[in-house]
Amino acid sequence: MSTHHNSDRNTSTLSRRDCLRLAAAGIAGSTMSGWLEQLAADTATHVNRRRSVILLWMSGGPSQIDTFDVKPNHVNGGPLKPIETSVPGMQICETLPKLARMMEHVVPVRSMSTKEGDHSRATFHLRTGYRPQGPVHYPSLGSLLSKELGIENSKLPNFVSIAPFRNFSPAAYGPGFLGPQRSPLIVGEGGRVLSPDENATYKQSLKVRNLKASESVAASQADRRLALLSDFDSEFRNSHPGVPTGSHETAYSQAVRMMRSSAVKAFELDEEDDTLRESYGKNQFGQGCLLARRLVERGVPFVEVSLNGVQGSQGFGWDTHSNNFDSVKTLTSVLDPAWATLLEDLHLRGLLDSTVVVWMGEFGRTPRINGSSGRDHWAQAWTTAMCGGGLKGGQFYGETTPDGMRVEDRPVSAADLLATICSAVGVDPMTQNMSNVGRPIRIADPNAKPITEILA
């Protein structure tokens, strides 16, 4: 099997393997009729197909050794074992068996080396590309890229954040100096882990609230009320010009466009085949990944889905200071099917070439195992992963020492990673925006270097 994603597959007939994958995933029962095959080809080659990013955010910092940087011949490796993948010679941890079959699309960057080991500061650093210091209010990656890739006055928001946990660093999730109009639409509650009973009704947590007018209010009445509100707002804006009033107007306009548009059906997950929904995982994160696919399919340029923890794991999210190995197995039992199905679903619909999927947390975990069978914070040498988007998948980038304690080959900073993501979707990372302190700030630090070896 080729170690790189072959974009020509989208314009050829689906292979027997693809057809079997389709059937297994439940993407369509009528695939053999050829309609999905043609849809994928048309989508992949459409001249107006815009690029998108899906960020899979792992709150708490996942262990690199127990995912992509296995150390089976060292005591730091722990009890979890490596497994073979779809790319000969490329092994990952046994915790990700479904993703292992999709590794031709994945580039684990195993040489991340950053400067922040505190949750709050590291979350800000990885999500903005800058360290939290000085008076500049740096925007999140989602705000930056949705500004560059989005469409003004679109029916759907250009930035959607699904179940974010913002307690560590609220500013890391905001638009910073780009202003409130670049804020994300927040979908789902991410501040706590849903109980089993709540997970059974997760679909309610992924609904956008207040999209429908009351049944007792006719459409004509709603229009008159909105017109009256607009008149009042107009008077206030004229007497109080500035960013807050302008942002208020933008938010209301966006909400009304959504309410009146059929595009809001993107949030109606019941339209999807139940077998496919099962394949993603019937939990908040799995269904959040399905929602992300539905959103980028409709042109939303930036969607992030947070995995903040699951029932049965100890501590918060991936912050596995104790009982690391059982917790990682529990967390990856939710991550693995959702991530693998997302890549498969995007690929078979012709969307993977135009969508970059990024997996990361704020840092990694210590190679050395502590006395509580856990791993602590570790920023010196850890792993992120990038998929799709025309990237040269099926390869590792960078390497750590045999004990995993430091980067041995091709270190990557947070700014380098941000610049690589930008470059993958056709955005110049040196693009400047005017900041809150009155000077222009580049999207990525001026010293950032995109990883050209993995860019198509």
Coordinates of C-alpha atoms in Angstrom, one line a residue:
M1 CA 0.0 0.0 0.0
S2 CA 1.2 3.5 -0.8
T3 CA 2.4 5.5 2.2
H4 CA 0.9 8.7 0.9
H5 CA -2.7 9.7 0.2
N6 CA -3.5 9.4 -3.5
S7 CA -5.8 12.2 -4.5
D8 CA -6.4 10.5 -7.9
R9 CA -8.6 8.0 -6.1
N10 CA -11.3 10.5 -5.8
T11 CA -11.8 10.7 -9.5
S12 CA -11.6 7.0 -10.2
T13 CA -14.1 4.3 -9.4
L14 CA -14.3 3.2 -5.8
S15 CA -12.3 0.1 -5.1
R16 CA -13.8 -3.1 -3.6
R17 CA -12.1 -2.1 -0.4
D18 CA -13.7 1.3 -0.4
C19 CA -17.1 -0.3 -1.1
L20 CA -16.7 -2.6 1.8
R21 CA -15.6 0.3 4.0
L22 CA -18.7 2.2 2.9
A23 CA -21.0 -0.7 3.8
A24 CA -19.3 -1.3 7.1
A25 CA -19.5 2.4 8.0
G26 CA -23.1 2.7 7.0
I27 CA -22.4 5.8 4.8
A28 CA -24.9 4.6 2.3
G29 CA -26.8 1.5 1.5
S30 CA -27.1 2.3 -2.1
T31 CA -23.5 3.0 -2.9
M32 CA -23.4 0.5 -5.7
S33 CA -25.7 2.8 -7.7
G34 CA -22.7 5.1 -8.2
W35 CA -24.3 8.3 -6.8
L36 CA -21.9 8.7 -3.8
E37 CA -18.9 7.8 -6.0
Q38 CA -19.8 10.6 -8.4
L39 CA -20.6 13.0 -5.5
A40 CA -17.1 12.4 -4.1
A41 CA -15.4 13.0 -7.4
D42 CA -17.4 16.1 -8.0
T43 CA -16.7 17.4 -4.5
A44 CA -13.0 16.7 -4.7
T45 CA -12.5 18.4 -8.0
H46 CA -14.9 21.3 -7.7
V47 CA -13.1 24.6 -8.4
N48 CA -14.9 26.4 -5.7
R49 CA -14.2 23.8 -3.0
R50 CA -12.8 25.8 0.0
R51 CA -10.4 24.4 2.5
S52 CA -11.3 23.7 6.1
V53 CA -9.7 22.7 9.4
I54 CA -11.1 20.3 12.0
L55 CA -9.2 20.5 15.3
L56 CA -9.5 17.5 17.6
W57 CA -8.5 19.1 20.9
M58 CA -7.4 16.8 23.8
S59 CA -7.9 18.8 27.0
G60 CA -5.2 17.9 29.6
G61 CA -2.4 16.8 27.3
P62 CA -2.3 13.2 25.9
S63 CA 0.6 10.8 26.4
Q64 CA 2.7 10.6 23.3
I65 CA 4.3 7.3 24.3
D66 CA 0.9 5.6 24.7
T67 CA -0.4 6.8 21.3
F68 CA 2.2 7.6 18.5
D69 CA 5.7 7.5 20.0
V70 CA 5.9 4.0 21.4
K71 CA 9.0 2.9 23.3
P72 CA 8.7 -0.9 23.5
N73 CA 12.3 -1.5 24.3
H74 CA 12.6 0.9 27.1
V75 CA 11.2 0.9 30.7
N76 CA 9.6 4.3 29.9
G77 CA 7.4 2.5 27.3
G78 CA 5.1 1.0 30.0
P79 CA 2.8 -2.0 29.4
L80 CA 1.1 -0.9 26.2
K81 CA 2.4 -2.5 23.0
P82 CA 2.9 -1.3 19.4
I83 CA 0.8 -2.5 16.5
E84 CA 1.3 -2.5 12.8
T85 CA -0.6 0.0 10.6
S86 CA -1.7 0.3 7.0
V87 CA 1.8 1.7 6.3
P88 CA 4.5 -1.0 6.4
G89 CA 7.0 -0.4 9.1
M90 CA 5.0 2.4 10.7
Q91 CA 3.9 1.3 14.2
I92 CA 1.6 3.1 16.7
C93 CA 0.2 2.1 20.1
E94 CA -2.3 -0.6 20.4
T95 CA -4.7 2.0 21.9
L96 CA -5.6 3.1 18.3
P97 CA -6.4 0.0 16.3
K98 CA -9.0 1.6 14.0
L99 CA -6.8 4.6 13.3
A100 CA -3.9 2.2 12.5
R101 CA -5.8 1.2 9.4
M102 CA -6.0 4.8 8.2
M103 CA -2.3 5.8 8.8
E104 CA -1.7 6.5 5.1
H105 CA -3.6 9.7 5.8
V106 CA -1.8 10.6 9.0
V107 CA 1.5 12.4 9.9
P108 CA 2.4 12.2 13.6
V109 CA 4.7 15.0 14.4
R110 CA 6.8 13.4 17.2
S111 CA 9.3 16.2 17.8
M112 CA 7.1 18.9 19.4
S113 CA 9.2 20.9 21.8
T114 CA 7.5 23.8 23.6
K115 CA 8.2 26.0 26.6
E116 CA 5.0 25.8 28.7
G117 CA 4.2 23.0 31.2
D118 CA 1.3 24.7 33.0
H119 CA -2.2 23.9 31.7
S120 CA -3.4 27.5 31.4
R121 CA -0.3 28.9 29.7
A122 CA 0.3 25.9 27.5
T123 CA -3.3 25.8 26.3
F124 CA -3.0 29.5 25.3
H125 CA 0.4 28.8 23.6
L126 CA -0.8 25.9 21.5
R127 CA -4.1 27.4 20.5
T128 CA -2.7 30.9 19.5
G129 CA 0.9 30.2 18.6
Y130 CA 2.1 32.8 21.1
R131 CA 3.0 32.6 24.8
P132 CA 0.7 34.5 27.1
Q133 CA 2.7 37.6 27.9
G134 CA 2.5 41.3 27.4
P135 CA -0.6 43.4 26.5
V136 CA -1.4 41.8 23.1
H137 CA -4.7 39.9 23.0
Y138 CA -3.8 37.1 20.6
P139 CA -6.6 35.4 18.7
S140 CA -7.2 31.6 18.7
L141 CA -6.3 29.6 15.7
G142 CA -10.0 29.1 14.9
S143 CA -10.6 32.9 14.8
L144 CA -7.5 33.5 12.7
L145 CA -8.2 30.9 10.0
S146 CA -11.9 31.4 9.9
K147 CA -11.2 35.1 9.1
E148 CA -8.9 34.1 6.2
L149 CA -11.0 31.2 4.9
G150 CA -14.5 32.2 5.8
I151 CA -17.2 33.9 3.8
E152 CA -18.7 37.1 5.1
N153 CA -22.5 36.9 5.6
S154 CA -22.5 33.1 5.3
K155 CA -25.5 31.2 6.4
L156 CA -23.5 29.2 8.9
P157 CA -20.8 30.6 11.3
N158 CA -17.2 30.4 10.0
F159 CA -16.0 29.1 13.3
V160 CA -17.8 26.4 15.4
S161 CA -16.5 25.1 18.7
I162 CA -18.0 21.8 19.9
A163 CA -17.9 21.1 23.7
P164 CA -15.0 23.3 24.6
F165 CA -13.5 23.3 28.1
R166 CA -12.4 26.9 28.6
N167 CA -11.7 26.9 32.3
F168 CA -7.9 26.4 31.9
S169 CA -7.6 29.5 29.6
P170 CA -10.7 31.3 28.5
A171 CA -8.6 33.7 26.3
A172 CA -7.2 30.7 24.3
Y173 CA -10.7 30.1 22.9
G174 CA -11.5 33.7 22.0
P175 CA -11.0 36.0 19.0
G176 CA -8.6 38.3 20.8
F177 CA -7.8 41.5 19.0
L178 CA -9.8 40.3 15.9
G179 CA -13.0 41.3 17.8
P180 CA -16.2 39.5 18.9
Q181 CA -17.4 39.1 15.3
R182 CA -14.6 36.4 15.0
S183 CA -15.9 34.5 18.1
P184 CA -16.9 30.9 17.6
L185 CA -20.4 29.5 17.8
I186 CA -20.3 27.3 20.9
V187 CA -22.2 24.0 20.7
G188 CA -22.4 21.6 23.6
E189 CA -21.3 21.7 27.2
G190 CA -17.6 20.9 27.7
G191 CA -17.1 21.9 31.3
R192 CA -17.7 18.4 32.7
V193 CA -17.8 14.8 31.6
L194 CA -21.3 13.6 30.8
S195 CA -22.7 10.8 32.9
P196 CA -23.8 7.6 31.1
D197 CA -27.5 8.7 31.3
E198 CA -26.6 12.1 29.8
N199 CA -24.5 10.5 27.1
A200 CA -27.6 8.5 26.1
T201 CA -29.2 11.9 25.3
Y202 CA -26.0 13.6 24.0
K203 CA -27.9 14.8 20.9
Q204 CA -29.5 17.5 23.0
S205 CA -26.1 18.7 24.1
L206 CA -25.2 19.2 20.4
K207 CA -28.2 21.4 19.5
V208 CA -27.9 25.1 18.9
R209 CA -30.3 26.8 21.3
N210 CA -33.0 29.3 20.3
L211 CA -32.8 28.7 16.6
K212 CA -36.5 28.4 16.2
A213 CA -39.1 31.0 17.0
S214 CA -41.9 30.1 19.4
E215 CA -44.7 28.2 17.7
S216 CA -47.1 30.8 19.0
V217 CA -45.3 33.5 16.9
A218 CA -46.1 33.6 13.2
A219 CA -43.3 34.3 10.7
S220 CA -44.8 37.7 9.8
Q221 CA -44.9 38.6 13.5
A222 CA -41.3 37.6 13.9
D223 CA -40.3 39.7 11.0
R224 CA -42.1 42.8 12.4
R225 CA -40.4 42.3 15.8
L226 CA -37.0 42.0 14.2
A227 CA -37.6 45.1 12.1
L228 CA -38.6 47.0 15.3
L229 CA -35.5 45.7 17.1
S230 CA -33.4 46.8 14.1
D231 CA -34.8 50.3 14.3
F232 CA -34.0 50.6 18.0
D233 CA -30.5 49.2 17.5
S234 CA -29.9 51.6 14.6
E235 CA -30.6 54.6 16.8
F236 CA -28.3 53.2 19.5
R237 CA -25.5 52.5 17.1
N238 CA -25.6 56.0 15.6
S239 CA -25.2 57.5 19.1
H240 CA -22.7 54.9 20.4
P241 CA -20.4 53.9 17.5
G242 CA -17.6 51.4 18.2
V243 CA -16.6 47.8 18.2
P244 CA -19.1 46.5 20.9
T245 CA -22.1 47.9 19.1
G246 CA -20.8 46.7 15.7
S247 CA -20.2 43.2 17.1
H248 CA -23.7 43.1 18.6
E249 CA -25.2 43.9 15.2
T250 CA -23.0 41.3 13.6
A251 CA -24.1 38.6 16.1
Y252 CA -27.8 39.4 15.6
S253 CA -27.5 39.4 11.8
Q254 CA -25.7 36.0 11.9
A255 CA -28.4 34.5 14.2
V256 CA -31.2 35.7 11.9
R257 CA -29.5 34.3 8.8
M258 CA -29.1 31.0 10.5
M259 CA -32.7 30.9 11.7
R260 CA -34.0 31.6 8.2
S261 CA -31.6 29.3 6.3
S262 CA -32.0 25.6 5.5
A263 CA -28.2 25.4 6.3
V264 CA -29.1 24.9 10.0
K265 CA -30.1 21.3 9.1
A266 CA -26.3 20.7 9.5
F267 CA -27.0 20.3 13.2
E268 CA -29.8 17.7 12.7
L269 CA -27.7 14.5 13.2
D270 CA -30.8 12.4 12.9
E271 CA -30.5 12.8 9.1
E272 CA -27.5 10.4 9.2
D273 CA -27.6 6.7 8.9
D274 CA -27.7 5.0 12.3
T275 CA -24.9 2.6 11.4
L276 CA -22.6 5.5 10.6
R277 CA -23.5 7.2 13.8
E278 CA -22.7 4.0 15.7
S279 CA -19.4 3.9 13.9
Y280 CA -18.4 7.4 15.1
G281 CA -19.5 6.4 18.6
K282 CA -22.8 7.4 20.3
N283 CA -21.2 9.8 22.7
Q284 CA -20.6 13.5 22.7
F285 CA -17.2 13.4 21.2
G286 CA -18.1 10.9 18.5
Q287 CA -21.2 12.7 17.5
G288 CA -19.3 16.0 17.7
C289 CA -16.9 14.6 15.0
L290 CA -19.9 13.7 12.9
L291 CA -21.3 17.2 13.3
A292 CA -17.8 18.5 12.3
R293 CA -18.0 16.6 9.0
R294 CA -21.5 17.9 8.3
L295 CA -20.3 21.4 8.9
V296 CA -17.2 21.4 6.7
E297 CA -19.3 19.6 4.1
R298 CA -21.4 22.8 4.0
G299 CA -18.4 25.1 3.8
V300 CA -17.6 25.9 7.5
P301 CA -13.9 26.6 7.4
F302 CA -13.0 25.9 11.0
V303 CA -14.5 23.4 13.5
E304 CA -13.0 22.1 16.7
V305 CA -14.2 19.2 18.8
S306 CA -12.9 18.8 22.3
L307 CA -12.4 15.5 24.2
N308 CA -12.4 16.5 27.8
G309 CA -12.7 13.1 29.4
V310 CA -14.9 10.0 29.5
Q311 CA -16.6 8.0 32.2
G312 CA -14.1 5.6 33.8
S313 CA -11.0 7.7 33.3
Q314 CA -9.4 9.3 36.4
G315 CA -8.7 13.0 36.7
F316 CA -9.6 15.5 34.1
G317 CA -9.4 14.6 30.4
W318 CA -5.9 13.5 29.4
D319 CA -4.3 14.8 32.6
T320 CA -3.3 11.3 33.7
H321 CA -1.1 11.9 36.8
S322 CA -2.3 8.5 38.1
N323 CA -3.5 5.3 36.6
N324 CA -2.3 6.5 33.2
F325 CA -2.6 3.3 31.2
D326 CA -6.1 2.3 32.1
S327 CA -7.2 5.9 31.6
V328 CA -5.6 6.2 28.2
K329 CA -7.3 2.9 27.1
T330 CA -10.6 4.3 28.3
L331 CA -10.1 7.7 26.5
T332 CA -8.9 6.1 23.3
S333 CA -11.9 3.8 23.2
V334 CA -13.8 7.0 22.4
L335 CA -11.2 8.8 20.4
D336 CA -10.1 5.9 18.1
P337 CA -13.5 5.1 16.4
A338 CA -14.5 8.7 16.1
W339 CA -11.2 9.9 14.6
A340 CA -10.9 6.9 12.2
T341 CA -14.5 7.2 11.0
L342 CA -14.1 10.9 10.5
L343 CA -11.1 10.4 8.2
E344 CA -12.9 7.5 6.4
D345 CA -16.1 9.5 6.0
L346 CA -14.3 12.6 4.7
H347 CA -12.2 10.5 2.3
L348 CA -15.1 8.7 0.8
R349 CA -17.1 11.9 0.3
G350 CA -14.2 13.6 -1.5
L351 CA -13.6 16.0 1.4
L352 CA -10.3 14.8 2.9
D353 CA -8.1 16.6 0.3
S354 CA -9.6 19.9 1.2
T355 CA -9.8 19.3 5.0
V356 CA -6.9 19.3 7.4
V357 CA -7.6 17.3 10.6
V358 CA -5.3 18.3 13.5
W359 CA -5.0 16.3 16.7
M360 CA -3.3 17.9 19.7
G361 CA -3.5 18.9 23.4
E362 CA -1.5 21.5 25.2
F363 CA 1.6 19.3 25.9
G364 CA 2.5 15.7 26.3
R365 CA 3.2 13.4 29.3
T366 CA 6.5 12.5 31.1
P367 CA 8.2 9.5 29.6
R368 CA 9.1 8.4 33.1
I369 CA 6.2 6.7 34.9
N370 CA 5.6 8.1 38.4
G371 CA 4.8 6.2 41.6
S372 CA 1.1 6.4 40.9
S373 CA 1.4 4.6 37.6
G374 CA 0.9 7.9 35.9
R375 CA 2.6 10.4 33.7
D376 CA 3.0 14.1 34.5
H377 CA 3.2 17.2 32.3
W378 CA 5.9 17.2 29.7
A379 CA 6.6 19.9 27.1
Q380 CA 10.1 19.1 26.1
A381 CA 9.4 16.3 23.6
W382 CA 5.9 15.2 22.6
T383 CA 3.5 14.6 19.7
T384 CA 0.8 16.1 17.6
A385 CA -0.7 14.7 14.4
M386 CA -2.0 16.1 11.1
C387 CA -4.2 14.4 8.5
G388 CA -5.7 14.9 5.1
G389 CA -5.6 18.3 3.4
G390 CA -3.2 17.1 0.7
L391 CA -0.5 16.4 3.3
K392 CA 2.0 13.7 2.7
G393 CA 0.5 11.1 5.0
G394 CA 1.9 7.8 6.0
Q395 CA 5.1 9.0 7.7
F396 CA 6.4 10.1 11.0
Y397 CA 8.0 13.5 11.3
G398 CA 10.8 14.0 13.9
E399 CA 12.1 11.6 16.4
T400 CA 12.8 11.5 20.2
T401 CA 15.6 9.7 22.0
P402 CA 15.2 6.0 22.9
D403 CA 14.0 7.0 26.4
G404 CA 11.6 9.7 25.0
M405 CA 13.1 12.4 27.2
R406 CA 14.2 14.9 24.5
V407 CA 13.8 15.6 20.7
E408 CA 16.6 13.9 18.7
D409 CA 15.7 15.0 15.2
R410 CA 13.9 18.1 13.7
P411 CA 12.3 19.9 16.7
V412 CA 9.0 21.7 16.0
S413 CA 7.7 24.7 18.0
A414 CA 4.1 25.7 18.6
A415 CA 4.7 28.5 16.1
D416 CA 6.1 26.1 13.5
L417 CA 3.0 23.9 13.9
L418 CA 0.7 26.8 13.5
A419 CA 2.6 27.9 10.4
T420 CA 2.3 24.4 9.0
I421 CA -1.5 24.3 9.5
C422 CA -1.8 27.7 7.8
S423 CA 0.3 26.6 4.8
A424 CA -1.6 23.4 4.4
V425 CA -4.8 25.3 3.8
G426 CA -3.3 28.0 1.6
V427 CA -3.0 30.8 4.2
D428 CA 0.2 32.7 4.4
P429 CA 1.3 32.5 8.1
M430 CA 3.0 35.8 7.8
T431 CA -0.3 37.6 7.1
Q432 CA -0.7 40.5 9.5
N433 CA -3.7 41.8 11.5
M434 CA -3.9 45.0 13.4
S435 CA -3.7 44.3 17.1
N436 CA -5.3 45.9 20.2
V437 CA -2.0 47.8 20.9
G438 CA -2.1 49.4 17.5
R439 CA 0.6 47.4 15.7
P440 CA 0.3 44.7 13.2
I441 CA 0.8 41.1 14.3
R442 CA 1.5 38.1 12.1
I443 CA -0.6 35.0 12.3
A444 CA 2.5 33.0 13.3
D445 CA 5.6 34.3 14.9
P446 CA 8.0 35.8 12.4
N447 CA 10.6 33.0 13.2
A448 CA 8.1 30.2 12.5
K449 CA 9.0 27.7 9.9
P450 CA 6.4 25.5 8.2
I451 CA 7.2 21.8 8.0
T452 CA 7.7 21.8 4.2
E453 CA 8.6 18.1 4.1
I454 CA 5.0 17.1 4.9
L455 CA 3.2 19.7 2.8
A456 CA 2.0 18.5 -0.6

